[in-house]
Short mmCIF file of C-alpha atoms in Angstrom, two decimals:
data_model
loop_
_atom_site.label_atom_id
_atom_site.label_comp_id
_atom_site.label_asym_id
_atom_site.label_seq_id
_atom_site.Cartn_x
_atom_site.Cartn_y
_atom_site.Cartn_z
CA UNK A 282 24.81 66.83 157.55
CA UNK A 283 27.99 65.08 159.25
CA UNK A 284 28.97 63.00 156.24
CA UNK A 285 28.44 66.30 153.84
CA UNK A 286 30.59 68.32 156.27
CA UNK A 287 33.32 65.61 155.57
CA UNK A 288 33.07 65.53 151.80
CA UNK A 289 33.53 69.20 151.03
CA UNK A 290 37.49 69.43 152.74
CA UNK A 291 37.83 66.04 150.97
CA UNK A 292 36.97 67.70 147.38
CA UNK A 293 38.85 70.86 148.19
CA UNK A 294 42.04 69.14 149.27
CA UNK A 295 41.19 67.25 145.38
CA UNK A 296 40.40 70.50 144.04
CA UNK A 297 43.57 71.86 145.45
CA UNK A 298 46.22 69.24 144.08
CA UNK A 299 44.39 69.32 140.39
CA UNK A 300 44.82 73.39 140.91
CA UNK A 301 48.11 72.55 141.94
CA UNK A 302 48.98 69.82 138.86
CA UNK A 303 48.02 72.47 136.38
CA UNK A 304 50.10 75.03 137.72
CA UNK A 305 53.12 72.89 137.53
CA UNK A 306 53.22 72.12 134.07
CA UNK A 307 53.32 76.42 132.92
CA UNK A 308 56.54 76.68 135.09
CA UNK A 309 58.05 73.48 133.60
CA UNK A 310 57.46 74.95 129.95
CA UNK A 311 58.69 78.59 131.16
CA UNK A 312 61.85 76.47 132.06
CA UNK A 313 62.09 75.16 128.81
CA UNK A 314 61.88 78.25 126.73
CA UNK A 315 64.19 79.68 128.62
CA UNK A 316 66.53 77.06 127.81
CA UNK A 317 65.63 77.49 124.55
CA UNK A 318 66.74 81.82 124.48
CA UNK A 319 70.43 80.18 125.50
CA UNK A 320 72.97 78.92 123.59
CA UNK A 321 76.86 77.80 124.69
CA UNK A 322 79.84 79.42 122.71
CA UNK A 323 82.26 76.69 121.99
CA UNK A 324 85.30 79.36 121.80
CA UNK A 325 84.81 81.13 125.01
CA UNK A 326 83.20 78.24 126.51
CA UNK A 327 80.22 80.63 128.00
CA UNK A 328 76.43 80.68 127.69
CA UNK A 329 74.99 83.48 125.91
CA UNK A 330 71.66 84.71 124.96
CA UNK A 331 70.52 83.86 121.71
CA UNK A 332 70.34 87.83 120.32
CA UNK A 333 74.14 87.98 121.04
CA UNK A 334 75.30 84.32 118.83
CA UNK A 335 75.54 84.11 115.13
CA UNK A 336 74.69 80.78 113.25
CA UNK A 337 76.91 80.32 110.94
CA UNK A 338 74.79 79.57 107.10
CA UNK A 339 77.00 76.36 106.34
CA UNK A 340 76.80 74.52 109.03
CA UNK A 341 74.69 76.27 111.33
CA UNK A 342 77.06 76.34 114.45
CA UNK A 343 76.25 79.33 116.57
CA UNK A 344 79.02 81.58 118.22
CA UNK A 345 78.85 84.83 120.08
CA UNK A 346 79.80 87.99 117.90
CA UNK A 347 82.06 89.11 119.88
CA UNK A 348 84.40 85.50 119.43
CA UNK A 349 83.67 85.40 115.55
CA UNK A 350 84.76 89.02 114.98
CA UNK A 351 88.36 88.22 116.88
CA UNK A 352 88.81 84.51 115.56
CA UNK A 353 87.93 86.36 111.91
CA UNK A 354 90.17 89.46 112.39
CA UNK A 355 93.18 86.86 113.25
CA UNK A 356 92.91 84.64 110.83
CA UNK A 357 92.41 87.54 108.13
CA UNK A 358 95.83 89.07 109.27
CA UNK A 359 97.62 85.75 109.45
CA UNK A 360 96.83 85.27 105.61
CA UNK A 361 94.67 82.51 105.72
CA UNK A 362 91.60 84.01 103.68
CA UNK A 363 91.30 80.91 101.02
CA UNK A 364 88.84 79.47 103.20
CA UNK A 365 87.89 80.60 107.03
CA UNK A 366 87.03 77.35 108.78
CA UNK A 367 83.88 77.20 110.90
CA UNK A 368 85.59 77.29 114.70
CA UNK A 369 84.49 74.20 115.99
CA UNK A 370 87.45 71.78 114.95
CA UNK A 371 84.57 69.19 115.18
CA UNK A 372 82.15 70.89 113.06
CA UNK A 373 79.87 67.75 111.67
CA UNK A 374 79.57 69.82 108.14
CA UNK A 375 82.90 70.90 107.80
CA UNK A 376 81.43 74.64 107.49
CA UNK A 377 82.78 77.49 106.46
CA UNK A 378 81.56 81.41 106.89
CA UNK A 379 80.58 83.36 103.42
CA UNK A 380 82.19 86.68 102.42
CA UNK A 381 78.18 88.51 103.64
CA UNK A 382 79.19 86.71 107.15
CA UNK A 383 82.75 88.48 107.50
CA UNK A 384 81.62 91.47 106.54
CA UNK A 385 79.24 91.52 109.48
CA UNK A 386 81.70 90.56 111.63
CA UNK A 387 85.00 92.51 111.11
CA UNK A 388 85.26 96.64 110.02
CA UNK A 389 85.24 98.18 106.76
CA UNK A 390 89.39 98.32 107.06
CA UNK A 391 89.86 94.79 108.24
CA UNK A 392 87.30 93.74 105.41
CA UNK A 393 89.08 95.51 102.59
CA UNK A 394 92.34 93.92 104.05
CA UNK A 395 90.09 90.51 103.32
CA UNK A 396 89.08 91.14 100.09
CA UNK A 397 92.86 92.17 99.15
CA UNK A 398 93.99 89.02 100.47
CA UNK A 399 92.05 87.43 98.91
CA UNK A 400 92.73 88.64 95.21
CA UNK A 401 96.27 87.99 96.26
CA UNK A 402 96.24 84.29 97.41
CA UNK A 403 93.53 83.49 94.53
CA UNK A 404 96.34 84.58 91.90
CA UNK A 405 99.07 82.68 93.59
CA UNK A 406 97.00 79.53 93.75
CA UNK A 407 95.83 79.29 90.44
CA UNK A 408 97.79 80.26 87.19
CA UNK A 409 95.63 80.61 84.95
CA UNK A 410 94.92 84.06 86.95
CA UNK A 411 97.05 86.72 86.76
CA UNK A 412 97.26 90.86 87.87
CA UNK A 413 96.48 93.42 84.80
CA UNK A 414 99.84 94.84 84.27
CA UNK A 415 98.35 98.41 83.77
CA UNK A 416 99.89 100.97 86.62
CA UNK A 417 96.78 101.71 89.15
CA UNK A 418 94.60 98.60 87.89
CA UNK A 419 94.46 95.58 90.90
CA UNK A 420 91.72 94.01 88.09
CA UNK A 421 92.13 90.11 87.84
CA UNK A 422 92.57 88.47 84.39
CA UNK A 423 91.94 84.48 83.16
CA UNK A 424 93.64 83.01 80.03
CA UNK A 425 95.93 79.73 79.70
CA UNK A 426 99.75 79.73 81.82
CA UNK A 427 102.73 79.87 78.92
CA UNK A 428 100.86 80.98 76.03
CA UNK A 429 100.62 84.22 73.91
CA UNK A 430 97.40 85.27 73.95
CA UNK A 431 94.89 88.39 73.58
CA UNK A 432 93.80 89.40 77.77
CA UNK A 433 91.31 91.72 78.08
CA UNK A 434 91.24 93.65 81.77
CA UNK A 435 87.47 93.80 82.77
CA UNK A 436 88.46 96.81 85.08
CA UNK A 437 90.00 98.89 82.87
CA UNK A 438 90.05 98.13 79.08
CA UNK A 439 93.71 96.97 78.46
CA UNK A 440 94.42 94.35 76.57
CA UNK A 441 98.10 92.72 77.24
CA UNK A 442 99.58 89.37 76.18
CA UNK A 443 98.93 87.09 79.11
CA UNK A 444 102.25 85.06 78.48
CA UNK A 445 104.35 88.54 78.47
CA UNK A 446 102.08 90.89 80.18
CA UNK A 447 103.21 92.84 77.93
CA UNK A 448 100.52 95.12 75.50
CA UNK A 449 99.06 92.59 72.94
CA UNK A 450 101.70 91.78 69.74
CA UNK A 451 99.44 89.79 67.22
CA UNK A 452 101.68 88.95 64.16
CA UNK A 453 105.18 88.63 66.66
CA UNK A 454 105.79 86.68 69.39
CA UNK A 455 107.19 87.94 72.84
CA UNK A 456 110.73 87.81 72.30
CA UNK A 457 110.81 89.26 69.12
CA UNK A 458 108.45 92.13 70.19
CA UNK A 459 110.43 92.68 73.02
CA UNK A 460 113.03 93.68 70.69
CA UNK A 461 111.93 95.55 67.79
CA UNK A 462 109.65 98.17 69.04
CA UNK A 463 111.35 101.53 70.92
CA UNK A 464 110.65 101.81 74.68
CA UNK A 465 108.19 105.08 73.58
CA UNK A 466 106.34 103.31 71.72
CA UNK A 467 106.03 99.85 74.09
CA UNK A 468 105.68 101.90 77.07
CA UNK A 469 108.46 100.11 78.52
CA UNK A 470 108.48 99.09 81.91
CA UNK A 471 110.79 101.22 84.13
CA UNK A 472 112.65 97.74 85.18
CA UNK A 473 113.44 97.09 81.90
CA UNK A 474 115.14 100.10 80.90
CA UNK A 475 117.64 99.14 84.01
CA UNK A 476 118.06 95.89 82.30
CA UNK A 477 119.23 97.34 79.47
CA UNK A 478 121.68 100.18 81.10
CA UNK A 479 123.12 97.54 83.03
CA UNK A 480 121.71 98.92 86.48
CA UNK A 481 118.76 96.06 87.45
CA UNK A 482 121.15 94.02 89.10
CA UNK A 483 120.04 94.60 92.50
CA UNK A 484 115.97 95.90 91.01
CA UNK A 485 113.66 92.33 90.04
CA UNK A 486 109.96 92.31 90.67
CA UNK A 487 108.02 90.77 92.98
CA UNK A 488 106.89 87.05 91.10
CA UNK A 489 102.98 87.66 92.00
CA UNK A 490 102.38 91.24 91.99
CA UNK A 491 104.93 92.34 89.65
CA UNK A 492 106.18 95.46 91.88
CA UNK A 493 109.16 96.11 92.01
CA UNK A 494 111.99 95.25 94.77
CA UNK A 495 115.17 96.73 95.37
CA UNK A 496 117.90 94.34 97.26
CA UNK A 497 120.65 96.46 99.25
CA UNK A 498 121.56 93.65 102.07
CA UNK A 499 120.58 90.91 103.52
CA UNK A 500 119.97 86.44 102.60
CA UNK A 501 118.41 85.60 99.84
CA UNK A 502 114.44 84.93 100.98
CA UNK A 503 112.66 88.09 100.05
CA UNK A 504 109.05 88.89 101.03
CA UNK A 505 107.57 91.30 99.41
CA UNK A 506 106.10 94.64 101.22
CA UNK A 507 102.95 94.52 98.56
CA UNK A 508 101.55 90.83 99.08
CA UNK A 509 103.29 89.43 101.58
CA UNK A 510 104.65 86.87 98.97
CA UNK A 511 108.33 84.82 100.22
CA UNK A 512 109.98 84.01 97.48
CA UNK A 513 114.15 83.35 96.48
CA UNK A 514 115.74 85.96 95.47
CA UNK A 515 117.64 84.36 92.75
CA UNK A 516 115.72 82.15 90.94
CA UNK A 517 112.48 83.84 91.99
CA UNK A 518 110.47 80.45 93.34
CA UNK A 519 108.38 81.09 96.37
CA UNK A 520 109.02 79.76 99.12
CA UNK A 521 106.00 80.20 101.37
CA UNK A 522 105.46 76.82 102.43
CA UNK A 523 109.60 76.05 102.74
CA UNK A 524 109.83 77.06 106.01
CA UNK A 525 112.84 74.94 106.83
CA UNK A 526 114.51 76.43 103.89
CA UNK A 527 115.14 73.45 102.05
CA UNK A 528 115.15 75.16 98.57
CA UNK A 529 118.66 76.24 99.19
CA UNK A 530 120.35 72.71 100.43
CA UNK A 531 120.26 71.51 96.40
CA UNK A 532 119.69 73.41 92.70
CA UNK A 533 121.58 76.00 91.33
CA UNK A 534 120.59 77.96 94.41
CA UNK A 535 122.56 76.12 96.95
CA UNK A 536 124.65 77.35 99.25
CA UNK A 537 123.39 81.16 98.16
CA UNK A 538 121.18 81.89 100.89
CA UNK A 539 123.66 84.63 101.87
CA UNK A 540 123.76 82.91 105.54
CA UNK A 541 126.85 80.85 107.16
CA UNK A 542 125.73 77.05 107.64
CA UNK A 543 125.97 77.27 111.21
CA UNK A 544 122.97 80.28 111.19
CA UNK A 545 120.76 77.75 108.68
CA UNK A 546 121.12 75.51 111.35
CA UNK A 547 120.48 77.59 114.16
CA UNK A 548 117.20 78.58 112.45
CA UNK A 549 116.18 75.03 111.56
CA UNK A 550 116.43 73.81 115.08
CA UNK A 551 114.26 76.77 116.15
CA UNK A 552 112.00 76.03 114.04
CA UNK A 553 111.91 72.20 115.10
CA UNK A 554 111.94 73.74 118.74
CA UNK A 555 108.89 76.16 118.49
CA UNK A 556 106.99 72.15 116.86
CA UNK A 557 108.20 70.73 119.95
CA UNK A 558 107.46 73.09 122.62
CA UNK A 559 103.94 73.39 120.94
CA UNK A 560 103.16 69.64 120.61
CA UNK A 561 104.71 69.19 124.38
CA UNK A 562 102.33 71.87 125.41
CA UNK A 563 99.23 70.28 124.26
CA UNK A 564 100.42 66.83 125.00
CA UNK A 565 100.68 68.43 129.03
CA UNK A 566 97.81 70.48 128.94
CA UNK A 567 95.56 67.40 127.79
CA UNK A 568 95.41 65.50 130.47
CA UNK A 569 94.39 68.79 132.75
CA UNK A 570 91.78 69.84 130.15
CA UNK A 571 89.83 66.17 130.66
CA UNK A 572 90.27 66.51 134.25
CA UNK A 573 88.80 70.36 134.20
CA UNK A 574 86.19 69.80 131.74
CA UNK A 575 84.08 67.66 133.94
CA UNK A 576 84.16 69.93 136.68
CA UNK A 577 83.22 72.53 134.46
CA UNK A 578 80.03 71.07 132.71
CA UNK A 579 78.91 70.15 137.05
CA UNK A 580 79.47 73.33 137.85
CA UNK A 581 77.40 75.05 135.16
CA UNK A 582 74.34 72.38 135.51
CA UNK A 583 74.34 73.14 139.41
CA UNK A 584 74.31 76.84 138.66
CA UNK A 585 71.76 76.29 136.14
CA UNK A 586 69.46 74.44 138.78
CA UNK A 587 69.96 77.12 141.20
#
């Protein structure tokens, strides 16, 4: 009886650390799914749960909502709506979001805005695009830059002459139908008629959108309230990448900027400045960003244990 009374603790205390053993590994996997219900927001630099991220469809990077809708909103009213980079700077597919993605994210106004934009930019890039010239119509037409040719508007019917914009002349060219036809019967544009009075002089339209800008003051660089679109007043070349205003140092438009030399300067070595101050920020802030990020990642693995 001894040697049985001995054996039965000894299987228990067995019993007890297999009961033990198997009880371990449950917890370990509940760990793990809950990892898994996480994810880390590389803009905000937070951990999230997984209902309130979106994975981007190109590239699959995942982002709370809240971060996309903001980093969307600003680059929508900064004008960059060619392409809306994926976030993450070092984004291993390059990804971008689709126009389904920033409609989720943004309102109906700041998604209109978008799609304006977008029209906008898409004409300015590409010539062979242009605006329907028809009052009220924001349709978008093809055909080839420089050439006379029959446009049909898929929005509204018209067809023009994509070289004139003008309403299609088939047996004249756009000169000569310019001049022999009445105003009443070319529906003449209202700019036009100046032109010929002799009272356009300070009246042009806007190069891209074709609306038209009056000039009472001010230099030369116009932008125009419609589409945003910088361009020189005189010879009508845009000038939104010429931020250093270069177009007017040589051409026929030098010296016509309408500002003394001394304010072109001024404005130059602001702009030079504003590069400076920005790359000396970064090149400062480095250094404290590698020292912080450490302490950051420790910190959130020791609150994580905990």
């Amino acid at each position: 009886m001894f040697p049985a009374f001995l054996a039965t603790p000894h299987s228990a205390e067995g019993a007890g650390k297999t009961q033990r053993g198997k009880t371990s590994l449950p917890s370990s996997r509940l760990c793990k799914s809950a990892s898994r219900k996480m994810f880390y927001c590389k803009i905000c630099l937070s951990e999230y749960p997984n209902k309130k991220g979106h994975k981007l469809d190109k590239c699959s990077c995942v982002f709370c909502k809240e971060c996309l809708g903001k980093y969307v909103s600003y680059l929508i009213n900064s004008g960059q709506v060619l392409k809306l980079p994926c976030p993450d700077a070092l984004c291993p597919r390059s990804g971008s979001m689709t126009k389904n993605e920033i409609d989720l994210l943004v309102n109906s106004d700041m998604f209109e805005k978008y799609q304006r934009l977008l029209k906008q930019k898409e004409v300015a890039v590409d010539k062979t695009k242009t605006f329907c010239p028809m009052a009220g119509c924001e349709g978008i037409c093809n055909g080839l830059p420089g050439l006379a040719q029959p446009t049909v508007c898929q929005e509204c019917g018209y067809t023009f002459c994509f070289a004139c914009k003008e309403h299609w002349h088939a047996a004249m060219t756009c000169d000569d139908y310019k001049k022999v036809i009445s105003d009443s019967q070319s529906g003449t544009r209202f700019v036009d008629i100046l032109r010929e009075n002799g009272e356009a002089g300070d009246i042009k339209e806007c190069p891209l959108c074709q609306v038209l800008i009056m000039r009472e003051a001010g230099c030369a660089q116009m932008m125009c309230g419609h589409c945003k679109h910088i361009f020189c007043w005189h010879c009508l070349k845009s000038l939104d990448s010429d931020i250093m205003l270069r177009h007017y140092d040589k051409g026929p438009c030098r010296n016509k900027l309408g500002h003394s030399r001394a304010s072109l300067f001024l404005h130059r070595t602001q702009v030079v400045a504003g590069f400076a101050f920005f790359g000396l920020m970064v090149l400062v802030a480095s250094p404290f960003l590698l020292l912080v990020s450490p302490c950051l990642l420790l910190s959130k693995c020791l609150f994580r244990n905990n």
